[in-house]
């Protein structure tokens, strides 16, 4: 038996199923626990063996609530699913370990980088990773002459799509943004996500690119795995640049026809498109469970190219 807790579980039904299948391959039975703000309205919570309510991850008692559950229920592995909870969980890793729970999260120094888009670009550029030209929006406002419009604006921190937009000219730069903003050269071309697995020592074991054929609500709806040596090499460079990174990360890039691939986003967690990498044979979830069980990590480079995922709406009913 291996007990796995998914936090901010929401709609991550397919992710929990990936772990169920991974456990079976290892000869284990997975007991899925899940939590959310409103577990009665979370499909992943409704499919879990156990579900409970938690406050927002910014609440002062968030970690304590999780720790209590992990200690009481003997949770083996905690898997966060959203960016905003990574910071508090990374800084509490040792407390969870003392309770017998491994938290799937990178070290705080890694989370500090990936949660700040300006630092992300700076760290990656210093490591030779191709990134778009980037600056603070106030610097571009002060001297737009050195930039070729249109440009892309996005917040320094945060997640999802808050505040993003295309700037067609200097006149589009507002002077009342509610948070710090960045400006980047506007990239054109197909967009890819690369799911990657780093073992407990931070060594990259696997990187699986997929073309984002179409997206909905920021997540891939239709995708196809592509074995692109350039993108796999970029993944290795990112792994080397992020000291303290481990487990599953994903990053996004655009393969610009003029500039080549340019990385613009990193998420230090399971991304929404991970089930495609799992089905293609990446074995990331299985590798994590193997680590928990004291077995050899097994994330694999022997995955299948050309695997296509097409998502559709389903429903979970209770009552």
PDB file of N, CA, C and O in Angstrom, residues 136-211:
ATOM      1  N   UNK A 136      12.174  45.051 -17.630  1.00  0.00           N
ATOM      2  CA  UNK A 136      11.069  45.612 -16.855  1.00  0.00           C
ATOM      3  C   UNK A 136      10.288  46.587 -17.731  1.00  0.00           C
ATOM      4  O   UNK A 136      10.858  47.315 -18.539  1.00  0.00           O
ATOM      5  N   UNK A 137       8.990  46.611 -17.504  1.00  0.00           N
ATOM      6  CA  UNK A 137       8.146  47.425 -18.375  1.00  0.00           C
ATOM      7  C   UNK A 137       8.457  48.908 -18.229  1.00  0.00           C
ATOM      8  O   UNK A 137       8.380  49.670 -19.198  1.00  0.00           O
ATOM      9  N   UNK A 138       8.878  49.346 -17.026  1.00  0.00           N
ATOM     10  CA  UNK A 138       9.193  50.757 -16.845  1.00  0.00           C
ATOM     11  C   UNK A 138      10.434  51.163 -17.632  1.00  0.00           C
ATOM     12  O   UNK A 138      10.553  52.314 -18.081  1.00  0.00           O
ATOM     13  N   UNK A 139      11.353  50.221 -17.823  1.00  0.00           N
ATOM     14  CA  UNK A 139      12.548  50.526 -18.614  1.00  0.00           C
ATOM     15  C   UNK A 139      12.197  50.688 -20.083  1.00  0.00           C
ATOM     16  O   UNK A 139      12.751  51.555 -20.778  1.00  0.00           O
ATOM     17  N   UNK A 140      11.297  49.860 -20.557  1.00  0.00           N
ATOM     18  CA  UNK A 140      10.863  49.980 -21.955  1.00  0.00           C
ATOM     19  C   UNK A 140      10.044  51.250 -22.141  1.00  0.00           C
ATOM     20  O   UNK A 140      10.177  51.943 -23.164  1.00  0.00           O
ATOM     21  N   UNK A 141       9.224  51.570 -21.151  1.00  0.00           N
ATOM     22  CA  UNK A 141       8.443  52.808 -21.230  1.00  0.00           C
ATOM     23  C   UNK A 141       9.356  54.019 -21.308  1.00  0.00           C
ATOM     24  O   UNK A 141       9.109  54.968 -22.074  1.00  0.00           O
ATOM     25  N   UNK A 142      10.450  53.989 -20.545  1.00  0.00           N
ATOM     26  CA  UNK A 142      11.366  55.129 -20.510  1.00  0.00           C
ATOM     27  C   UNK A 142      12.124  55.287 -21.819  1.00  0.00           C
ATOM     28  O   UNK A 142      12.447  56.415 -22.227  1.00  0.00           O
ATOM     29  N   UNK A 143      12.417  54.173 -22.492  1.00  0.00           N
ATOM     30  CA  UNK A 143      13.169  54.256 -23.746  1.00  0.00           C
ATOM     31  C   UNK A 143      12.740  53.134 -24.677  1.00  0.00           C
ATOM     32  O   UNK A 143      13.384  52.090 -24.766  1.00  0.00           O
ATOM     33  N   UNK A 144      11.623  53.319 -25.376  1.00  0.00           N
ATOM     34  CA  UNK A 144      11.121  52.262 -26.260  1.00  0.00           C
ATOM     35  C   UNK A 144      11.857  52.177 -27.602  1.00  0.00           C
ATOM     36  O   UNK A 144      11.610  51.259 -28.376  1.00  0.00           O
ATOM     37  N   UNK A 145      12.757  53.089 -27.853  1.00  0.00           N
ATOM     38  CA  UNK A 145      13.381  53.163 -29.181  1.00  0.00           C
ATOM     39  C   UNK A 145      14.211  51.927 -29.518  1.00  0.00           C
ATOM     40  O   UNK A 145      14.387  51.602 -30.698  1.00  0.00           O
ATOM     41  N   UNK A 146      14.719  51.241 -28.505  1.00  0.00           N
ATOM     42  CA  UNK A 146      15.555  50.080 -28.772  1.00  0.00           C
ATOM     43  C   UNK A 146      14.789  48.789 -28.938  1.00  0.00           C
ATOM     44  O   UNK A 146      15.405  47.718 -29.020  1.00  0.00           O
ATOM     45  N   UNK A 147      13.479  48.856 -28.959  1.00  0.00           N
ATOM     46  CA  UNK A 147      12.644  47.665 -29.044  1.00  0.00           C
ATOM     47  C   UNK A 147      11.836  47.650 -30.333  1.00  0.00           C
ATOM     48  O   UNK A 147      11.361  48.701 -30.782  1.00  0.00           O
ATOM     49  N   UNK A 148      11.660  46.492 -30.903  1.00  0.00           N
ATOM     50  CA  UNK A 148      10.845  46.321 -32.105  1.00  0.00           C
ATOM     51  C   UNK A 148       9.475  45.792 -31.692  1.00  0.00           C
ATOM     52  O   UNK A 148       9.355  44.666 -31.207  1.00  0.00           O
ATOM     53  N   UNK A 149       8.453  46.608 -31.827  1.00  0.00           N
ATOM     54  CA  UNK A 149       7.097  46.187 -31.498  1.00  0.00           C
ATOM     55  C   UNK A 149       6.553  45.322 -32.631  1.00  0.00           C
ATOM     56  O   UNK A 149       6.992  45.448 -33.779  1.00  0.00           O
ATOM     57  N   UNK A 150       5.549  44.433 -32.294  1.00  0.00           N
ATOM     58  CA  UNK A 150       4.866  44.260 -31.016  1.00  0.00           C
ATOM     59  C   UNK A 150       5.719  43.500 -29.996  1.00  0.00           C
ATOM     60  O   UNK A 150       6.621  42.741 -30.353  1.00  0.00           O
ATOM     61  N   UNK A 151       5.372  43.718 -28.707  1.00  0.00           N
ATOM     62  CA  UNK A 151       6.034  43.071 -27.589  1.00  0.00           C
ATOM     63  C   UNK A 151       4.991  42.352 -26.740  1.00  0.00           C
ATOM     64  O   UNK A 151       3.787  42.568 -26.916  1.00  0.00           O
ATOM     65  N   UNK A 152       5.465  41.555 -25.810  1.00  0.00           N
ATOM     66  CA  UNK A 152       4.562  40.789 -24.944  1.00  0.00           C
ATOM     67  C   UNK A 152       4.781  41.215 -23.505  1.00  0.00           C
ATOM     68  O   UNK A 152       5.920  41.273 -23.032  1.00  0.00           O
ATOM     69  N   UNK A 153       3.703  41.519 -22.795  1.00  0.00           N
ATOM     70  CA  UNK A 153       3.780  41.937 -21.391  1.00  0.00           C
ATOM     71  C   UNK A 153       3.190  40.865 -20.490  1.00  0.00           C
ATOM     72  O   UNK A 153       2.172  40.253 -20.825  1.00  0.00           O
ATOM     73  N   UNK A 154       3.850  40.638 -19.335  1.00  0.00           N
ATOM     74  CA  UNK A 154       3.338  39.676 -18.371  1.00  0.00           C
ATOM     75  C   UNK A 154       3.878  40.020 -16.991  1.00  0.00           C
ATOM     76  O   UNK A 154       4.904  40.711 -16.863  1.00  0.00           O
ATOM     77  N   UNK A 155       3.212  39.566 -15.922  1.00  0.00           N
ATOM     78  CA  UNK A 155       3.668  39.889 -14.566  1.00  0.00           C
ATOM     79  C   UNK A 155       4.965  39.172 -14.205  1.00  0.00           C
ATOM     80  O   UNK A 155       5.233  38.078 -14.688  1.00  0.00           O
ATOM     81  N   UNK A 156       5.743  39.796 -13.337  1.00  0.00           N
ATOM     82  CA  UNK A 156       6.994  39.207 -12.871  1.00  0.00           C
ATOM     83  C   UNK A 156       6.720  37.928 -12.088  1.00  0.00           C
ATOM     84  O   UNK A 156       7.410  36.920 -12.236  1.00  0.00           O
ATOM     85  N   UNK A 157       5.727  37.966 -11.228  1.00  0.00           N
ATOM     86  CA  UNK A 157       5.360  36.805 -10.430  1.00  0.00           C
ATOM     87  C   UNK A 157       4.001  36.298 -10.831  1.00  0.00           C
ATOM     88  O   UNK A 157       3.423  36.705 -11.839  1.00  0.00           O
ATOM     89  N   UNK A 158       3.481  35.397 -10.006  1.00  0.00           N
ATOM     90  CA  UNK A 158       2.125  34.906 -10.259  1.00  0.00           C
ATOM     91  C   UNK A 158       2.108  33.773 -11.250  1.00  0.00           C
ATOM     92  O   UNK A 158       3.129  33.278 -11.709  1.00  0.00           O
ATOM     93  N   UNK A 159       0.899  33.364 -11.586  1.00  0.00           N
ATOM     94  CA  UNK A 159       0.715  32.248 -12.501  1.00  0.00           C
ATOM     95  C   UNK A 159      -0.536  32.497 -13.311  1.00  0.00           C
ATOM     96  O   UNK A 159      -1.153  33.555 -13.229  1.00  0.00           O
ATOM     97  N   UNK A 160      -0.914  31.501 -14.093  1.00  0.00           N
ATOM     98  CA  UNK A 160      -2.059  31.585 -15.000  1.00  0.00           C
ATOM     99  C   UNK A 160      -1.811  32.693 -16.012  1.00  0.00           C
ATOM    100  O   UNK A 160      -0.693  32.931 -16.423  1.00  0.00           O
ATOM    101  N   UNK A 161      -2.849  33.411 -16.406  1.00  0.00           N
ATOM    102  CA  UNK A 161      -2.724  34.382 -17.492  1.00  0.00           C
ATOM    103  C   UNK A 161      -3.035  35.798 -17.049  1.00  0.00           C
ATOM    104  O   UNK A 161      -3.372  36.654 -17.857  1.00  0.00           O
ATOM    105  N   UNK A 162      -2.871  36.052 -15.747  1.00  0.00           N
ATOM    106  CA  UNK A 162      -3.230  37.358 -15.218  1.00  0.00           C
ATOM    107  C   UNK A 162      -2.332  38.456 -15.788  1.00  0.00           C
ATOM    108  O   UNK A 162      -1.114  38.389 -15.701  1.00  0.00           O
ATOM    109  N   UNK A 163      -2.948  39.482 -16.402  1.00  0.00           N
ATOM    110  CA  UNK A 163      -2.224  40.676 -16.813  1.00  0.00           C
ATOM    111  C   UNK A 163      -1.449  40.571 -18.105  1.00  0.00           C
ATOM    112  O   UNK A 163      -0.824  41.548 -18.526  1.00  0.00           O
ATOM    113  N   UNK A 164      -1.461  39.408 -18.769  1.00  0.00           N
ATOM    114  CA  UNK A 164      -0.666  39.277 -19.980  1.00  0.00           C
ATOM    115  C   UNK A 164      -1.347  40.003 -21.141  1.00  0.00           C
ATOM    116  O   UNK A 164      -2.555  40.227 -21.142  1.00  0.00           O
ATOM    117  N   UNK A 165      -0.561  40.371 -22.143  1.00  0.00           N
ATOM    118  CA  UNK A 165      -1.135  41.036 -23.294  1.00  0.00           C
ATOM    119  C   UNK A 165      -0.063  41.456 -24.283  1.00  0.00           C
ATOM    120  O   UNK A 165       1.123  41.542 -23.948  1.00  0.00           O
ATOM    121  N   UNK A 166      -0.468  41.732 -25.501  1.00  0.00           N
ATOM    122  CA  UNK A 166       0.429  42.172 -26.568  1.00  0.00           C
ATOM    123  C   UNK A 166       0.433  43.694 -26.621  1.00  0.00           C
ATOM    124  O   UNK A 166      -0.625  44.336 -26.576  1.00  0.00           O
ATOM    125  N   UNK A 167       1.625  44.262 -26.686  1.00  0.00           N
ATOM    126  CA  UNK A 167       1.803  45.703 -26.820  1.00  0.00           C
ATOM    127  C   UNK A 167       2.169  45.987 -28.271  1.00  0.00           C
ATOM    128  O   UNK A 167       3.244  45.607 -28.729  1.00  0.00           O
ATOM    129  N   UNK A 168       1.271  46.645 -28.994  1.00  0.00           N
ATOM    130  CA  UNK A 168       1.518  46.912 -30.408  1.00  0.00           C
ATOM    131  C   UNK A 168       2.376  48.144 -30.629  1.00  0.00           C
ATOM    132  O   UNK A 168       2.999  48.299 -31.682  1.00  0.00           O
ATOM    133  N   UNK A 169       2.424  49.029 -29.641  1.00  0.00           N
ATOM    134  CA  UNK A 169       3.268  50.217 -29.716  1.00  0.00           C
ATOM    135  C   UNK A 169       3.534  50.715 -28.303  1.00  0.00           C
ATOM    136  O   UNK A 169       2.920  50.236 -27.337  1.00  0.00           O
ATOM    137  N   UNK A 170       4.426  51.704 -28.183  1.00  0.00           N
ATOM    138  CA  UNK A 170       4.739  52.260 -26.864  1.00  0.00           C
ATOM    139  C   UNK A 170       3.506  52.866 -26.215  1.00  0.00           C
ATOM    140  O   UNK A 170       3.405  52.920 -24.978  1.00  0.00           O
ATOM    141  N   UNK A 171       2.557  53.302 -27.016  1.00  0.00           N
ATOM    142  CA  UNK A 171       1.335  53.913 -26.483  1.00  0.00           C
ATOM    143  C   UNK A 171       0.483  52.906 -25.719  1.00  0.00           C
ATOM    144  O   UNK A 171      -0.365  53.310 -24.910  1.00  0.00           O
ATOM    145  N   UNK A 172       0.706  51.611 -25.962  1.00  0.00           N
ATOM    146  CA  UNK A 172      -0.080  50.579 -25.262  1.00  0.00           C
ATOM    147  C   UNK A 172       0.448  50.286 -23.861  1.00  0.00           C
ATOM    148  O   UNK A 172      -0.184  49.548 -23.105  1.00  0.00           O
ATOM    149  N   UNK A 173       1.611  50.836 -23.502  1.00  0.00           N
ATOM    150  CA  UNK A 173       2.175  50.582 -22.182  1.00  0.00           C
ATOM    151  C   UNK A 173       1.451  51.436 -21.157  1.00  0.00           C
ATOM    152  O   UNK A 173       1.533  52.668 -21.186  1.00  0.00           O
ATOM    153  N   UNK A 174       0.730  50.783 -20.264  1.00  0.00           N
ATOM    154  CA  UNK A 174      -0.017  51.518 -19.245  1.00  0.00           C
ATOM    155  C   UNK A 174       0.923  52.041 -18.172  1.00  0.00           C
ATOM    156  O   UNK A 174       2.063  51.597 -18.036  1.00  0.00           O
ATOM    157  N   UNK A 175       0.435  52.977 -17.399  1.00  0.00           N
ATOM    158  CA  UNK A 175       1.216  53.485 -16.268  1.00  0.00           C
ATOM    159  C   UNK A 175       0.571  53.135 -14.936  1.00  0.00           C
ATOM    160  O   UNK A 175       0.945  53.661 -13.892  1.00  0.00           O
ATOM    161  N   UNK A 176      -0.403  52.186 -14.963  1.00  0.00           N
ATOM    162  CA  UNK A 176      -1.116  51.849 -13.734  1.00  0.00           C
ATOM    163  C   UNK A 176      -1.232  50.340 -13.534  1.00  0.00           C
ATOM    164  O   UNK A 176      -2.237  49.835 -13.033  1.00  0.00           O
ATOM    165  N   UNK A 177      -0.201  49.595 -13.916  1.00  0.00           N
ATOM    166  CA  UNK A 177      -0.246  48.151 -13.689  1.00  0.00           C
ATOM    167  C   UNK A 177      -0.273  47.880 -12.190  1.00  0.00           C
ATOM    168  O   UNK A 177       0.456  48.518 -11.423  1.00  0.00           O
ATOM    169  N   UNK A 178      -1.101  46.949 -11.738  1.00  0.00           N
ATOM    170  CA  UNK A 178      -1.233  46.692 -10.293  1.00  0.00           C
ATOM    171  C   UNK A 178      -0.076  45.893  -9.694  1.00  0.00           C
ATOM    172  O   UNK A 178      -0.028  45.712  -8.478  1.00  0.00           O
ATOM    173  N   UNK A 179       0.836  45.407 -10.519  1.00  0.00           N
ATOM    174  CA  UNK A 179       1.952  44.605 -10.032  1.00  0.00           C
ATOM    175  C   UNK A 179       3.129  44.775 -10.978  1.00  0.00           C
ATOM    176  O   UNK A 179       2.973  45.252 -12.110  1.00  0.00           O
ATOM    177  N   UNK A 180       4.336  44.397 -10.549  1.00  0.00           N
ATOM    178  CA  UNK A 180       5.501  44.514 -11.431  1.00  0.00           C
ATOM    179  C   UNK A 180       5.316  43.705 -12.708  1.00  0.00           C
ATOM    180  O   UNK A 180       4.841  42.571 -12.679  1.00  0.00           O
ATOM    181  N   UNK A 181       5.729  44.310 -13.828  1.00  0.00           N
ATOM    182  CA  UNK A 181       5.514  43.689 -15.131  1.00  0.00           C
ATOM    183  C   UNK A 181       6.811  43.600 -15.920  1.00  0.00           C
ATOM    184  O   UNK A 181       7.714  44.423 -15.782  1.00  0.00           O
ATOM    185  N   UNK A 182       6.872  42.572 -16.765  1.00  0.00           N
ATOM    186  CA  UNK A 182       7.973  42.390 -17.697  1.00  0.00           C
ATOM    187  C   UNK A 182       7.489  42.594 -19.125  1.00  0.00           C
ATOM    188  O   UNK A 182       6.311  42.414 -19.431  1.00  0.00           O
ATOM    189  N   UNK A 183       8.427  42.928 -19.986  1.00  0.00           N
ATOM    190  CA  UNK A 183       8.171  42.988 -21.423  1.00  0.00           C
ATOM    191  C   UNK A 183       9.168  42.061 -22.102  1.00  0.00           C
ATOM    192  O   UNK A 183      10.348  42.036 -21.745  1.00  0.00           O
ATOM    193  N   UNK A 184       8.679  41.282 -23.061  1.00  0.00           N
ATOM    194  CA  UNK A 184       9.545  40.384 -23.829  1.00  0.00           C
ATOM    195  C   UNK A 184       9.276  40.561 -25.317  1.00  0.00           C
ATOM    196  O   UNK A 184       8.176  40.957 -25.723  1.00  0.00           O
ATOM    197  N   UNK A 185      10.304  40.234 -26.110  1.00  0.00           N
ATOM    198  CA  UNK A 185      10.082  40.223 -27.543  1.00  0.00           C
ATOM    199  C   UNK A 185       8.991  39.196 -27.844  1.00  0.00           C
ATOM    200  O   UNK A 185       8.908  38.154 -27.207  1.00  0.00           O
ATOM    201  N   UNK A 186       8.135  39.526 -28.773  1.00  0.00           N
ATOM    202  CA  UNK A 186       7.006  38.657 -29.111  1.00  0.00           C
ATOM    203  C   UNK A 186       7.476  37.511 -29.987  1.00  0.00           C
ATOM    204  O   UNK A 186       8.014  37.725 -31.076  1.00  0.00           O
ATOM    205  N   UNK A 187       7.304  36.301 -29.485  1.00  0.00           N
ATOM    206  CA  UNK A 187       7.725  35.115 -30.215  1.00  0.00           C
ATOM    207  C   UNK A 187       6.579  34.591 -31.073  1.00  0.00           C
ATOM    208  O   UNK A 187       5.413  34.656 -30.697  1.00  0.00           O
ATOM    209  N   UNK A 188       6.934  34.043 -32.197  1.00  0.00           N
ATOM    210  CA  UNK A 188       5.943  33.448 -33.100  1.00  0.00           C
ATOM    211  C   UNK A 188       6.397  32.043 -33.452  1.00  0.00           C
ATOM    212  O   UNK A 188       7.581  31.762 -33.516  1.00  0.00           O
ATOM    213  N   UNK A 189       5.428  31.187 -33.693  1.00  0.00           N
ATOM    214  CA  UNK A 189       5.766  29.817 -34.057  1.00  0.00           C
ATOM    215  C   UNK A 189       5.072  28.824 -33.154  1.00  0.00           C
ATOM    216  O   UNK A 189       4.370  29.188 -32.203  1.00  0.00           O
ATOM    217  N   UNK A 190       5.272  27.536 -33.401  1.00  0.00           N
ATOM    218  CA  UNK A 190       4.608  26.495 -32.600  1.00  0.00           C
ATOM    219  C   UNK A 190       5.124  26.487 -31.167  1.00  0.00           C
ATOM    220  O   UNK A 190       6.294  26.749 -30.900  1.00  0.00           O
ATOM    221  N   UNK A 191       4.219  26.163 -30.248  1.00  0.00           N
ATOM    222  CA  UNK A 191       4.548  26.136 -28.827  1.00  0.00           C
ATOM    223  C   UNK A 191       4.665  24.685 -28.353  1.00  0.00           C
ATOM    224  O   UNK A 191       3.878  23.830 -28.751  1.00  0.00           O
ATOM    225  N   UNK A 192       5.652  24.452 -27.492  1.00  0.00           N
ATOM    226  CA  UNK A 192       5.914  23.123 -26.977  1.00  0.00           C
ATOM    227  C   UNK A 192       6.006  23.152 -25.458  1.00  0.00           C
ATOM    228  O   UNK A 192       6.426  24.153 -24.871  1.00  0.00           O
ATOM    229  N   UNK A 193       5.634  22.050 -24.841  1.00  0.00           N
ATOM    230  CA  UNK A 193       5.935  21.805 -23.433  1.00  0.00           C
ATOM    231  C   UNK A 193       6.914  20.643 -23.365  1.00  0.00           C
ATOM    232  O   UNK A 193       6.759  19.657 -24.095  1.00  0.00           O
ATOM    233  N   UNK A 194       7.900  20.767 -22.494  1.00  0.00           N
ATOM    234  CA  UNK A 194       8.854  19.687 -22.270  1.00  0.00           C
ATOM    235  C   UNK A 194       8.722  19.245 -20.824  1.00  0.00           C
ATOM    236  O   UNK A 194       8.998  20.025 -19.894  1.00  0.00           O
ATOM    237  N   UNK A 195       8.245  18.032 -20.612  1.00  0.00           N
ATOM    238  CA  UNK A 195       8.191  17.430 -19.278  1.00  0.00           C
ATOM    239  C   UNK A 195       9.529  16.753 -19.012  1.00  0.00           C
ATOM    240  O   UNK A 195      10.034  16.009 -19.861  1.00  0.00           O
ATOM    241  N   UNK A 196      10.106  16.986 -17.849  1.00  0.00           N
ATOM    242  CA  UNK A 196      11.424  16.434 -17.546  1.00  0.00           C
ATOM    243  C   UNK A 196      11.454  15.856 -16.145  1.00  0.00           C
ATOM    244  O   UNK A 196      10.704  16.298 -15.261  1.00  0.00           O
ATOM    245  N   UNK A 197      12.295  14.852 -15.957  1.00  0.00           N
ATOM    246  CA  UNK A 197      12.425  14.210 -14.649  1.00  0.00           C
ATOM    247  C   UNK A 197      13.877  14.262 -14.200  1.00  0.00           C
ATOM    248  O   UNK A 197      14.785  13.839 -14.912  1.00  0.00           O
ATOM    249  N   UNK A 198      14.082  14.788 -12.978  1.00  0.00           N
ATOM    250  CA  UNK A 198      15.391  14.830 -12.345  1.00  0.00           C
ATOM    251  C   UNK A 198      15.360  13.904 -11.136  1.00  0.00           C
ATOM    252  O   UNK A 198      14.416  13.952 -10.338  1.00  0.00           O
ATOM    253  N   UNK A 199      16.374  13.078 -10.985  1.00  0.00           N
ATOM    254  CA  UNK A 199      16.385  12.148  -9.876  1.00  0.00           C
ATOM    255  C   UNK A 199      16.739  12.852  -8.569  1.00  0.00           C
ATOM    256  O   UNK A 199      16.894  14.084  -8.525  1.00  0.00           O
ATOM    257  N   UNK A 200      16.875  12.085  -7.502  1.00  0.00           N
ATOM    258  CA  UNK A 200      17.101  12.659  -6.179  1.00  0.00           C
ATOM    259  C   UNK A 200      18.401  13.444  -6.093  1.00  0.00           C
ATOM    260  O   UNK A 200      18.566  14.300  -5.218  1.00  0.00           O
ATOM    261  N   UNK A 201      19.330  13.189  -7.020  1.00  0.00           N
ATOM    262  CA  UNK A 201      20.603  13.908  -7.046  1.00  0.00           C
ATOM    263  C   UNK A 201      20.598  15.052  -8.043  1.00  0.00           C
ATOM    264  O   UNK A 201      21.631  15.674  -8.280  1.00  0.00           O
ATOM    265  N   UNK A 202      19.435  15.326  -8.640  1.00  0.00           N
ATOM    266  CA  UNK A 202      19.320  16.434  -9.576  1.00  0.00           C
ATOM    267  C   UNK A 202      19.775  16.118 -10.983  1.00  0.00           C
ATOM    268  O   UNK A 202      19.885  17.026 -11.815  1.00  0.00           O
ATOM    269  N   UNK A 203      20.004  14.851 -11.295  1.00  0.00           N
ATOM    270  CA  UNK A 203      20.430  14.471 -12.636  1.00  0.00           C
ATOM    271  C   UNK A 203      19.209  14.223 -13.517  1.00  0.00           C
ATOM    272  O   UNK A 203      18.284  13.537 -13.113  1.00  0.00           O
ATOM    273  N   UNK A 204      19.225  14.777 -14.728  1.00  0.00           N
ATOM    274  CA  UNK A 204      18.093  14.587 -15.622  1.00  0.00           C
ATOM    275  C   UNK A 204      18.082  13.169 -16.166  1.00  0.00           C
ATOM    276  O   UNK A 204      19.060  12.704 -16.739  1.00  0.00           O
ATOM    277  N   UNK A 205      16.971  12.489 -15.968  1.00  0.00           N
ATOM    278  CA  UNK A 205      16.813  11.111 -16.444  1.00  0.00           C
ATOM    279  C   UNK A 205      16.005  11.042 -17.737  1.00  0.00           C
ATOM    280  O   UNK A 205      16.153  10.081 -18.498  1.00  0.00           O
ATOM    281  N   UNK A 206      15.146  12.038 -17.955  1.00  0.00           N
ATOM    282  CA  UNK A 206      14.279  11.979 -19.126  1.00  0.00           C
ATOM    283  C   UNK A 206      13.729  13.363 -19.423  1.00  0.00           C
ATOM    284  O   UNK A 206      13.512  14.164 -18.508  1.00  0.00           O
ATOM    285  N   UNK A 207      13.526  13.645 -20.712  1.00  0.00           N
ATOM    286  CA  UNK A 207      12.857  14.880 -21.139  1.00  0.00           C
ATOM    287  C   UNK A 207      11.990  14.542 -22.342  1.00  0.00           C
ATOM    288  O   UNK A 207      12.470  13.931 -23.314  1.00  0.00           O
ATOM    289  N   UNK A 208      10.716  14.906 -22.269  1.00  0.00           N
ATOM    290  CA  UNK A 208       9.748  14.502 -23.297  1.00  0.00           C
ATOM    291  C   UNK A 208       9.028  15.742 -23.829  1.00  0.00           C
ATOM    292  O   UNK A 208       8.133  16.283 -23.170  1.00  0.00           O
ATOM    293  N   UNK A 209       9.417  16.232 -25.000  1.00  0.00           N
ATOM    294  CA  UNK A 209       8.709  17.376 -25.589  1.00  0.00           C
ATOM    295  C   UNK A 209       7.378  16.948 -26.205  1.00  0.00           C
ATOM    296  O   UNK A 209       7.252  15.840 -26.748  1.00  0.00           O
ATOM    297  N   UNK A 210       6.402  17.827 -26.121  1.00  0.00           N
ATOM    298  CA  UNK A 210       5.195  17.625 -26.918  1.00  0.00           C
ATOM    299  C   UNK A 210       4.726  18.944 -27.517  1.00  0.00           C
ATOM    300  O   UNK A 210       4.844  19.997 -26.905  1.00  0.00           O
ATOM    301  N   UNK A 211       4.234  18.857 -28.723  1.00  0.00           N
ATOM    302  CA  UNK A 211       3.656  20.004 -29.418  1.00  0.00           C
ATOM    303  C   UNK A 211       2.294  20.298 -28.819  1.00  0.00           C
ATOM    304  O   UNK A 211       1.467  19.390 -28.664  1.00  0.00           O
TER     305      UNK A 211
END
